[in-house]
Amino acid sequence: MLLLGIDIGTSSIKVAVVDATTQKCIASCHYPEDTETPIIAPEIGWAEQSPEAWWQHAQHAIVKLNGSGVYDPRDIGAIGIAYQMHGLVLVDKAKNVLRNAIIWCDSRAVEIGDSAFEALGKDIILKKLLNSPSNFTAAKLAWVKAHEPAIYEKIYKVMLPGDFIALRLTGEITTSVSALSEGIFWDFQTNRISEVLMDHFGFDHDLIPTINPLFGIHGLVSNEIAGVLGLKPGIPVSYKAGDQPNNALSLNVLNPGEVAATAGTSGVIYGVSDSMVYDDKSRINTFAHVNYLADDPRVGVLLCINGTGILNRWVKEQFGQGLDYPSMNAVAAEVAVGSDGLRIMPFGNGAERMLENKLLGAQILNLDLNKHNRAHMFRACQEGIAFAFRYGLDIMRANGMSPNVIRASKSNLFLSELFVEIFVNVTGVPIELYENDGSVGAALGAGIGAAFFGSPKEAFATIKPLKTVIPSGSICYEKIYQQWLDLLNKQLI
């Protein structure tokens, strides 16, 4: 049997087909191919995308892959979906989209979420929800209720991005405990939708879709859509998860103490715990992991940096004309450690939760017009991103999450040998690099949900690291990091 994985990213949609027997990816592609999906920003700090554009891009990618001739699309037996977390998608009773999705890096609801946090009592909310409502999905819905009442009145169901793609494939609207926890709708003490939060915001419980197991049937591909995509009708959508829990799954990070990382548009460190971990300031966040059960809890403790790959892309666009990413990395590697004093703060993509939802903006500091050139900019960008990871990892360590090794897919910034070297030496933690990515993880998740695999362990029986990179000990970044940290702390006063 073949398994289809769909990864709804911020920049593009990636799809992969995996042979369930060998657990190997046999074909993959992404769409758009030559550009990136734009983020719509009607106001500073806002971020939106069109759900229908996601769906159109997903269809293009699937049709392209199915037309590759590498496999028979009729052999695909299950579909899994990974998606950008925390987005808000609203549909009416006819299942039409009511407005653009308010996506993960949008900051408009911070004040609403923080106000609810204060009003309901921080201690109570952290014990129940494990997070402040902050600018997560529930707070974004409250923003729509307050500022767009005509739209709010038409809402039939509230969804996360992956729920919407499953709707378009199957006609069914479902969600999961993991999805609801990332939206800050889930009460971990009572193991149900949070009455406290729903009552505070005045939300009707009917807005929440049917809750299904994350590994389970979320609908069957309709006859109409099967015809468009070249698939068999009735294929189950048997897995849906946010991109970071799914990335952890793709790296076989399922047990307490195991840790995954990504460095795409945003940067994330995601560790698994069996304790209801929360940060008093909600700088890191805790959600139900893919294998969460009420009687056997597994939660993901997540550090998110909004501005990582998006900063690297911006630097390339502004200063790297004529260079691809490998060439840019090679130019950066010619500059000495520390970039001759040039420092970059990578915080230009919305409010940063690890900075207590401050909206600092990206900053270039200590720029010397007589000394620095684009090579310094390239290196300082990657150093600044790695320093932000170290800052967040120290918060995780203070909350009991101290990884001995971090697993990552060899993709995005982790394709850069320079970035990997900086990362391991700044954090002091080895990195294991793997071939799997989010779309492959979603495909294997579909195999678990469709019961082709007896367990997640069986689905990842063949996974092995491509490479392990350990701190060299010969390059000391600590002094440089402390200089960067001093500059950041001055901004946070």
Short mmCIF file of N, CA, C and O in Angstrom, two decimals, residues 248-289:
data_model
loop_
_atom_site.label_atom_id
_atom_site.label_comp_id
_atom_site.label_asym_id
_atom_site.label_seq_id
_atom_site.Cartn_x
_atom_site.Cartn_y
_atom_site.Cartn_z
N ALA A 248 7.90 16.02 14.94
CA ALA A 248 8.43 15.12 15.98
C ALA A 248 8.12 13.66 15.64
O ALA A 248 8.98 12.79 15.77
N LEU A 249 6.88 13.41 15.19
CA LEU A 249 6.53 12.04 14.78
C LEU A 249 7.45 11.57 13.66
O LEU A 249 7.95 10.44 13.69
N SER A 250 7.70 12.43 12.66
CA SER A 250 8.51 12.03 11.51
C SER A 250 9.93 11.68 11.92
O SER A 250 10.63 10.95 11.21
N LEU A 251 10.37 12.20 13.09
CA LEU A 251 11.71 11.92 13.61
C LEU A 251 11.69 10.88 14.72
O LEU A 251 12.67 10.69 15.42
N ASN A 252 10.52 10.22 14.88
CA ASN A 252 10.35 9.18 15.90
C ASN A 252 10.58 9.74 17.31
O ASN A 252 11.13 9.06 18.19
N VAL A 253 10.14 10.97 17.51
CA VAL A 253 10.22 11.62 18.83
C VAL A 253 8.85 11.46 19.48
O VAL A 253 7.92 12.23 19.22
N LEU A 254 8.73 10.44 20.31
CA LEU A 254 7.44 10.05 20.88
C LEU A 254 7.48 9.85 22.38
O LEU A 254 6.44 9.83 23.04
N ASN A 255 8.67 9.70 22.96
CA ASN A 255 8.81 9.32 24.36
C ASN A 255 9.39 10.45 25.20
O ASN A 255 10.10 11.32 24.68
N PRO A 256 9.09 10.46 26.49
CA PRO A 256 9.60 11.53 27.36
C PRO A 256 11.12 11.68 27.24
O PRO A 256 11.87 10.70 27.24
N GLY A 257 11.55 12.93 27.10
CA GLY A 257 12.97 13.24 27.00
C GLY A 257 13.49 13.35 25.59
O GLY A 257 14.58 13.88 25.36
N GLU A 258 12.73 12.86 24.60
CA GLU A 258 13.15 12.97 23.21
C GLU A 258 12.79 14.36 22.68
O GLU A 258 11.75 14.91 23.01
N VAL A 259 13.66 14.90 21.81
CA VAL A 259 13.52 16.29 21.38
C VAL A 259 13.76 16.41 19.88
O VAL A 259 14.68 15.78 19.32
N ALA A 260 12.93 17.21 19.22
CA ALA A 260 13.06 17.49 17.78
C ALA A 260 13.24 18.99 17.58
O ALA A 260 12.91 19.80 18.44
N ALA A 261 13.74 19.36 16.40
CA ALA A 261 13.88 20.77 16.05
C ALA A 261 13.56 20.96 14.58
O ALA A 261 13.72 20.06 13.76
N THR A 262 13.10 22.16 14.24
CA THR A 262 12.91 22.58 12.85
C THR A 262 13.42 24.00 12.71
O THR A 262 13.45 24.76 13.67
N ALA A 263 13.78 24.36 11.48
CA ALA A 263 14.21 25.73 11.20
C ALA A 263 13.75 26.12 9.81
O ALA A 263 14.55 26.30 8.89
N GLY A 264 12.43 26.19 9.65
CA GLY A 264 11.85 26.64 8.40
C GLY A 264 11.54 28.12 8.51
O GLY A 264 12.36 28.92 8.98
N THR A 265 10.33 28.52 8.09
CA THR A 265 9.92 29.92 8.26
C THR A 265 10.11 30.33 9.71
O THR A 265 10.67 31.39 10.01
N SER A 266 9.62 29.50 10.61
CA SER A 266 9.87 29.69 12.04
C SER A 266 10.86 28.63 12.51
O SER A 266 11.15 27.67 11.80
N GLY A 267 11.39 28.82 13.71
CA GLY A 267 12.28 27.84 14.31
C GLY A 267 11.65 27.26 15.56
O GLY A 267 11.03 28.00 16.35
N VAL A 268 11.78 25.96 15.76
CA VAL A 268 11.11 25.30 16.87
C VAL A 268 12.02 24.25 17.49
O VAL A 268 12.73 23.53 16.78
N ILE A 269 12.00 24.19 18.82
CA ILE A 269 12.50 23.03 19.55
C ILE A 269 11.29 22.44 20.27
O ILE A 269 10.52 23.15 20.93
N TYR A 270 11.11 21.13 20.12
CA TYR A 270 9.88 20.47 20.58
C TYR A 270 10.28 19.20 21.33
O TYR A 270 10.82 18.26 20.74
N GLY A 271 10.06 19.19 22.66
CA GLY A 271 10.42 18.05 23.48
C GLY A 271 9.20 17.36 24.06
O GLY A 271 8.19 18.01 24.35
N VAL A 272 9.26 16.06 24.21
CA VAL A 272 8.14 15.27 24.73
C VAL A 272 8.30 15.06 26.23
O VAL A 272 9.40 14.79 26.72
N SER A 273 7.19 15.19 26.95
CA SER A 273 7.19 14.97 28.40
C SER A 273 5.95 14.19 28.79
O SER A 273 4.94 14.21 28.08
N ASP A 274 6.03 13.50 29.94
CA ASP A 274 4.84 12.85 30.50
C ASP A 274 4.31 13.62 31.69
O ASP A 274 3.46 13.13 32.43
N SER A 275 4.82 14.84 31.89
CA SER A 275 4.35 15.72 32.96
C SER A 275 3.63 16.92 32.35
O SER A 275 3.97 17.35 31.24
N MET A 276 2.67 17.47 33.07
CA MET A 276 1.94 18.63 32.57
C MET A 276 2.77 19.89 32.79
O MET A 276 2.57 20.68 33.71
N VAL A 277 3.76 20.07 31.93
CA VAL A 277 4.75 21.14 32.06
C VAL A 277 4.18 22.45 31.56
O VAL A 277 3.51 22.49 30.52
N TYR A 278 4.42 23.53 32.30
CA TYR A 278 4.08 24.86 31.78
C TYR A 278 5.05 25.88 32.34
O TYR A 278 5.64 25.70 33.41
N ASP A 279 5.24 26.94 31.58
CA ASP A 279 6.11 28.04 31.98
C ASP A 279 5.24 29.13 32.61
O ASP A 279 4.20 29.49 32.05
N ASP A 280 5.66 29.67 33.75
CA ASP A 280 4.87 30.68 34.45
C ASP A 280 4.57 31.89 33.58
O ASP A 280 3.54 32.55 33.77
N LYS A 281 5.47 32.20 32.65
CA LYS A 281 5.27 33.35 31.78
C LYS A 281 4.77 32.95 30.39
O LYS A 281 4.67 33.79 29.50
N SER A 282 4.47 31.68 30.21
CA SER A 282 3.97 31.14 28.95
C SER A 282 4.90 31.48 27.77
O SER A 282 4.46 31.68 26.65
N ARG A 283 6.21 31.49 28.05
CA ARG A 283 7.19 31.75 26.99
C ARG A 283 7.42 30.52 26.12
O ARG A 283 7.80 30.63 24.95
N ILE A 284 7.28 29.35 26.71
CA ILE A 284 7.22 28.11 25.96
C ILE A 284 5.82 27.54 26.16
O ILE A 284 5.11 27.94 27.09
N ASN A 285 5.41 26.66 25.31
CA ASN A 285 4.02 26.21 25.31
C ASN A 285 3.92 24.69 25.29
O ASN A 285 4.81 24.01 24.79
N THR A 286 2.84 24.20 25.84
CA THR A 286 2.65 22.76 25.97
C THR A 286 1.32 22.36 25.33
O THR A 286 0.27 22.94 25.63
N PHE A 287 1.38 21.36 24.46
CA PHE A 287 0.20 20.88 23.75
C PHE A 287 0.15 19.35 23.82
O PHE A 287 1.16 18.70 24.07
N ALA A 288 -1.01 18.80 23.56
CA ALA A 288 -1.14 17.35 23.50
C ALA A 288 -0.35 16.84 22.29
O ALA A 288 -0.54 17.31 21.17
N HIS A 289 0.53 15.87 22.54
CA HIS A 289 1.33 15.30 21.45
C HIS A 289 0.46 14.34 20.64
O HIS A 289 -0.69 14.04 21.01
#
